[in-house]
Amino acid sequence: MTESAQIQRQLFSLQDVPYGDFQARLLPTVPRERIIGVRTPALRKLAKELSKNPETEAFLNELPHRYFEENQLHAFLLESEKDYDACIRRLNAFLPYVDNWATCDQMCPKALEKHADALLLQIRLWLASPHPYTVRFAIGLLMRYYLDERFAPEYPNLVASIVSEEYYVNMMVAWYFATALAKQYESILPYLKEGRLETWTHNKTIQKAVESYRIRPEQKEELRALRRK
């Protein structure tokens, strides 16, 4: 039995069918038959156990996976990779097979943050990818690591320059700018005042910012006045 087959057996032993039905409604890009129905805490616990098993290497190399939960496990296993270069290699192998927002957004390898300068070069490459979830992942990294003390005006320029018809890319662009408004308001406001975002993304950014408790009331009023028709 292959390592993937063994892991599939473990996943089915944790199956919660009603939860799988619930997940399917949240993951429209994943067919229902590819969702087993395993809760995230159980997946993370299994990933922690598997990370100690040398044979798990075979699972990481057996791409693509069939089930959503296998992709989730793969993402969580990458979080335990401590070597930056190895982490990047594994991400480059895995990202083309990511097919949903949850796996994309929940994948947060700790090795990346400690190499912020080198990571920026990789982020630029990922932003140019034709694969929507690779682009979404790169935007998420810019949002996670480069909106505080590492912030520079060139980073929102990178995000604003993205042209995509993909809903999950444009939604992440809006999420990025809404978060950036909460942290770098004066630097980000011109993107809205000058109409530098596509109309849908512009309005979604304002919607998400206005919903945020991190935006001050007077800022919310200013943003509401910038909505476009």
mmCIF file of C-alpha atoms in Angstrom, residues 34-219:
data_model
loop_
_atom_site.group_PDB
_atom_site.id
_atom_site.type_symbol
_atom_site.label_atom_id
_atom_site.label_comp_id
_atom_site.label_asym_id
_atom_site.label_seq_id
_atom_site.Cartn_x
_atom_site.Cartn_y
_atom_site.Cartn_z
ATOM 1 C CA ARG A 34 -13.403 14.962 -3.404
ATOM 2 C CA ILE A 35 -14.282 16.184 0.098
ATOM 3 C CA ILE A 36 -14.052 13.527 2.813
ATOM 4 C CA GLY A 37 -15.216 15.743 5.677
ATOM 5 C CA VAL A 38 -12.485 16.047 8.321
ATOM 6 C CA ARG A 39 -12.328 18.921 10.770
ATOM 7 C CA THR A 40 -9.262 21.161 10.746
ATOM 8 C CA PRO A 41 -8.061 20.375 14.311
ATOM 9 C CA ALA A 42 -8.026 16.667 13.426
ATOM 10 C CA LEU A 43 -6.124 17.407 10.212
ATOM 11 C CA ARG A 44 -3.536 19.480 12.059
ATOM 12 C CA LYS A 45 -3.113 16.763 14.671
ATOM 13 C CA LEU A 46 -2.592 14.169 11.941
ATOM 14 C CA ALA A 47 -0.124 16.443 10.142
ATOM 15 C CA LYS A 48 1.884 16.789 13.356
ATOM 16 C CA GLU A 49 2.011 13.010 13.705
ATOM 17 C CA LEU A 50 2.934 12.475 10.060
ATOM 18 C CA SER A 51 5.686 15.095 10.171
ATOM 19 C CA LYS A 52 7.674 12.753 12.418
ATOM 20 C CA ASN A 53 7.411 9.875 9.928
ATOM 21 C CA PRO A 54 10.167 9.699 7.256
ATOM 22 C CA GLU A 55 7.778 7.850 4.940
ATOM 23 C CA THR A 56 5.634 11.001 4.719
ATOM 24 C CA GLU A 57 8.152 12.237 2.140
ATOM 25 C CA ALA A 58 6.553 9.854 -0.353
ATOM 26 C CA PHE A 59 3.136 11.430 0.265
ATOM 27 C CA LEU A 60 4.509 14.922 -0.428
ATOM 28 C CA ASN A 61 5.910 13.691 -3.730
ATOM 29 C CA GLU A 62 2.699 11.943 -4.845
ATOM 30 C CA LEU A 63 1.031 14.829 -6.653
ATOM 31 C CA PRO A 64 -1.678 15.589 -7.473
ATOM 32 C CA HIS A 65 -3.704 14.397 -4.498
ATOM 33 C CA ARG A 66 -7.291 13.297 -4.974
ATOM 34 C CA TYR A 67 -8.955 14.655 -1.852
ATOM 35 C CA PHE A 68 -9.270 18.153 -0.436
ATOM 36 C CA GLU A 69 -8.112 16.870 2.940
ATOM 37 C CA GLU A 70 -4.938 15.483 1.392
ATOM 38 C CA ASN A 71 -4.185 18.951 0.074
ATOM 39 C CA GLN A 72 -4.874 20.366 3.513
ATOM 40 C CA LEU A 73 -2.520 17.834 5.074
ATOM 41 C CA HIS A 74 0.122 18.698 2.490
ATOM 42 C CA ALA A 75 -0.215 22.402 3.316
ATOM 43 C CA PHE A 76 0.040 21.765 7.060
ATOM 44 C CA LEU A 77 3.055 19.499 6.593
ATOM 45 C CA LEU A 78 4.848 22.262 4.705
ATOM 46 C CA GLU A 79 4.444 24.466 7.762
ATOM 47 C CA SER A 80 6.825 22.185 9.657
ATOM 48 C CA GLU A 81 9.591 22.504 7.033
ATOM 49 C CA LYS A 82 12.346 24.539 8.687
ATOM 50 C CA ASP A 83 14.727 24.898 5.746
ATOM 51 C CA TYR A 84 13.827 27.907 3.596
ATOM 52 C CA ASP A 85 15.160 26.582 0.270
ATOM 53 C CA ALA A 86 13.495 23.219 0.790
ATOM 54 C CA CYS A 87 10.260 24.975 1.696
ATOM 55 C CA ILE A 88 10.332 27.016 -1.525
ATOM 56 C CA ARG A 89 11.006 23.888 -3.597
ATOM 57 C CA ARG A 90 8.082 22.112 -1.995
ATOM 58 C CA LEU A 91 5.804 25.116 -2.461
ATOM 59 C CA ASN A 92 6.720 25.397 -6.127
ATOM 60 C CA ALA A 93 5.866 21.715 -6.557
ATOM 61 C CA PHE A 94 2.567 21.973 -4.669
ATOM 62 C CA LEU A 95 1.078 25.376 -5.544
ATOM 63 C CA PRO A 96 0.065 24.444 -9.123
ATOM 64 C CA TYR A 97 -2.240 21.784 -7.633
ATOM 65 C CA VAL A 98 -3.949 24.033 -5.061
ATOM 66 C CA ASP A 99 -7.537 24.415 -6.246
ATOM 67 C CA ASN A 100 -9.371 26.233 -3.470
ATOM 68 C CA TRP A 101 -9.131 29.268 -1.214
ATOM 69 C CA ALA A 102 -8.975 27.316 2.051
ATOM 70 C CA THR A 103 -5.820 25.343 1.269
ATOM 71 C CA CYS A 104 -4.269 28.499 -0.180
ATOM 72 C CA ASP A 105 -5.049 30.739 2.779
ATOM 73 C CA GLN A 106 -4.390 28.282 5.596
ATOM 74 C CA MET A 107 -0.901 27.382 4.353
ATOM 75 C CA CYS A 108 1.592 29.406 6.391
ATOM 76 C CA PRO A 109 5.104 27.881 6.409
ATOM 77 C CA LYS A 110 7.072 29.370 9.278
ATOM 78 C CA ALA A 111 10.358 29.161 7.364
ATOM 79 C CA LEU A 112 9.293 32.010 5.092
ATOM 80 C CA GLU A 113 9.095 34.856 7.603
ATOM 81 C CA LYS A 114 12.747 34.561 8.601
ATOM 82 C CA HIS A 115 13.869 35.156 5.004
ATOM 83 C CA ALA A 116 11.855 38.245 4.140
ATOM 84 C CA ASP A 117 14.306 39.679 1.609
ATOM 85 C CA ALA A 118 14.716 36.463 -0.368
ATOM 86 C CA LEU A 119 10.993 35.796 -0.121
ATOM 87 C CA LEU A 120 10.175 39.049 -1.923
ATOM 88 C CA LEU A 121 11.950 37.776 -5.020
ATOM 89 C CA GLN A 122 9.883 34.596 -4.908
ATOM 90 C CA ILE A 123 6.670 36.531 -4.308
ATOM 91 C CA ARG A 124 7.279 38.499 -7.509
ATOM 92 C CA LEU A 125 7.589 35.242 -9.421
ATOM 93 C CA TRP A 126 4.404 33.859 -7.899
ATOM 94 C CA LEU A 127 2.493 37.058 -8.678
ATOM 95 C CA ALA A 128 3.321 36.511 -12.355
ATOM 96 C CA SER A 129 1.993 32.950 -12.330
ATOM 97 C CA PRO A 130 -0.935 32.012 -14.590
ATOM 98 C CA HIS A 131 -2.305 29.884 -11.739
ATOM 99 C CA PRO A 132 -4.851 31.872 -9.678
ATOM 100 C CA TYR A 133 -4.150 30.282 -6.309
ATOM 101 C CA THR A 134 -0.412 30.812 -6.691
ATOM 102 C CA VAL A 135 -1.149 34.512 -7.215
ATOM 103 C CA ARG A 136 -3.566 34.520 -4.275
ATOM 104 C CA PHE A 137 -0.941 32.857 -2.070
ATOM 105 C CA ALA A 138 1.637 35.520 -3.015
ATOM 106 C CA ILE A 139 -0.786 38.345 -2.216
ATOM 107 C CA GLY A 140 -1.491 36.697 1.119
ATOM 108 C CA LEU A 141 2.220 36.705 1.938
ATOM 109 C CA LEU A 142 2.474 40.416 1.128
ATOM 110 C CA MET A 143 -0.474 41.002 3.430
ATOM 111 C CA ARG A 144 0.918 38.833 6.225
ATOM 112 C CA TYR A 145 4.554 39.928 6.271
ATOM 113 C CA TYR A 146 4.868 43.319 4.562
ATOM 114 C CA LEU A 147 2.211 45.657 5.920
ATOM 115 C CA ASP A 148 3.871 46.516 9.228
ATOM 116 C CA GLU A 149 7.530 47.328 9.851
ATOM 117 C CA ARG A 150 8.570 45.863 6.489
ATOM 118 C CA PHE A 151 6.089 47.965 4.527
ATOM 119 C CA ALA A 152 7.273 49.835 1.424
ATOM 120 C CA PRO A 153 5.150 51.723 -1.148
ATOM 121 C CA GLU A 154 6.250 49.379 -3.919
ATOM 122 C CA TYR A 155 4.376 46.444 -2.391
ATOM 123 C CA PRO A 156 0.817 47.752 -2.884
ATOM 124 C CA ASN A 157 1.922 48.742 -6.390
ATOM 125 C CA LEU A 158 2.647 45.079 -7.047
ATOM 126 C CA VAL A 159 -0.840 44.081 -5.942
ATOM 127 C CA ALA A 160 -2.591 46.940 -7.767
ATOM 128 C CA SER A 161 -0.889 45.924 -11.011
ATOM 129 C CA ILE A 162 -2.503 42.471 -11.002
ATOM 130 C CA VAL A 163 -5.025 42.059 -13.822
ATOM 131 C CA SER A 164 -7.235 39.014 -13.419
ATOM 132 C CA GLU A 165 -10.724 37.786 -14.174
ATOM 133 C CA GLU A 166 -10.483 35.244 -11.355
ATOM 134 C CA TYR A 167 -12.887 35.904 -8.480
ATOM 135 C CA TYR A 168 -10.569 34.448 -5.849
ATOM 136 C CA VAL A 169 -7.658 36.582 -7.028
ATOM 137 C CA ASN A 170 -9.678 39.800 -7.093
ATOM 138 C CA MET A 171 -11.188 39.042 -3.710
ATOM 139 C CA MET A 172 -7.693 38.660 -2.267
ATOM 140 C CA VAL A 173 -6.631 41.959 -3.854
ATOM 141 C CA ALA A 174 -9.568 43.634 -2.099
ATOM 142 C CA TRP A 175 -8.715 41.888 1.172
ATOM 143 C CA TYR A 176 -5.112 43.066 0.837
ATOM 144 C CA PHE A 177 -6.084 46.710 0.307
ATOM 145 C CA ALA A 178 -8.700 46.666 3.079
ATOM 146 C CA THR A 179 -6.087 45.300 5.481
ATOM 147 C CA ALA A 180 -3.527 47.778 4.190
ATOM 148 C CA LEU A 181 -5.954 50.638 4.898
ATOM 149 C CA ALA A 182 -6.109 49.494 8.508
ATOM 150 C CA LYS A 183 -2.318 49.525 8.817
ATOM 151 C CA GLN A 184 -1.064 52.097 6.311
ATOM 152 C CA TYR A 185 -4.081 54.321 5.728
ATOM 153 C CA GLU A 186 -2.387 57.421 4.347
ATOM 154 C CA SER A 187 -0.212 55.423 1.959
ATOM 155 C CA ILE A 188 -3.111 53.343 0.654
ATOM 156 C CA LEU A 189 -5.893 55.927 0.407
ATOM 157 C CA PRO A 190 -4.590 57.359 -2.925
ATOM 158 C CA TYR A 191 -5.248 54.005 -4.597
ATOM 159 C CA LEU A 192 -8.938 54.649 -3.996
ATOM 160 C CA LYS A 193 -8.956 58.405 -4.494
ATOM 161 C CA GLU A 194 -7.139 58.066 -7.815
ATOM 162 C CA GLY A 195 -9.208 55.094 -9.014
ATOM 163 C CA ARG A 196 -6.211 52.802 -9.391
ATOM 164 C CA LEU A 197 -8.194 49.619 -8.757
ATOM 165 C CA GLU A 198 -10.779 47.993 -11.030
ATOM 166 C CA THR A 199 -14.301 49.048 -10.031
ATOM 167 C CA TRP A 200 -15.408 45.749 -8.468
ATOM 168 C CA THR A 201 -12.169 45.446 -6.479
ATOM 169 C CA HIS A 202 -12.322 49.135 -5.513
ATOM 170 C CA ASN A 203 -15.832 48.797 -4.079
ATOM 171 C CA LYS A 204 -15.111 45.459 -2.410
ATOM 172 C CA THR A 205 -12.056 47.005 -0.728
ATOM 173 C CA ILE A 206 -14.214 49.780 0.673
ATOM 174 C CA GLN A 207 -16.887 47.316 1.801
ATOM 175 C CA LYS A 208 -14.378 45.171 3.672
ATOM 176 C CA ALA A 209 -12.637 48.203 5.171
ATOM 177 C CA VAL A 210 -15.909 49.708 6.380
ATOM 178 C CA GLU A 211 -16.760 46.381 8.015
ATOM 179 C CA SER A 212 -13.430 46.340 9.856
ATOM 180 C CA TYR A 213 -13.194 47.382 13.497
ATOM 181 C CA ARG A 214 -9.621 48.525 12.793
ATOM 182 C CA ILE A 215 -10.796 51.435 10.620
ATOM 183 C CA ARG A 216 -11.778 54.583 12.534
ATOM 184 C CA PRO A 217 -15.324 55.989 12.096
ATOM 185 C CA GLU A 218 -14.115 59.143 10.345
ATOM 186 C CA GLN A 219 -12.051 57.018 7.962
#
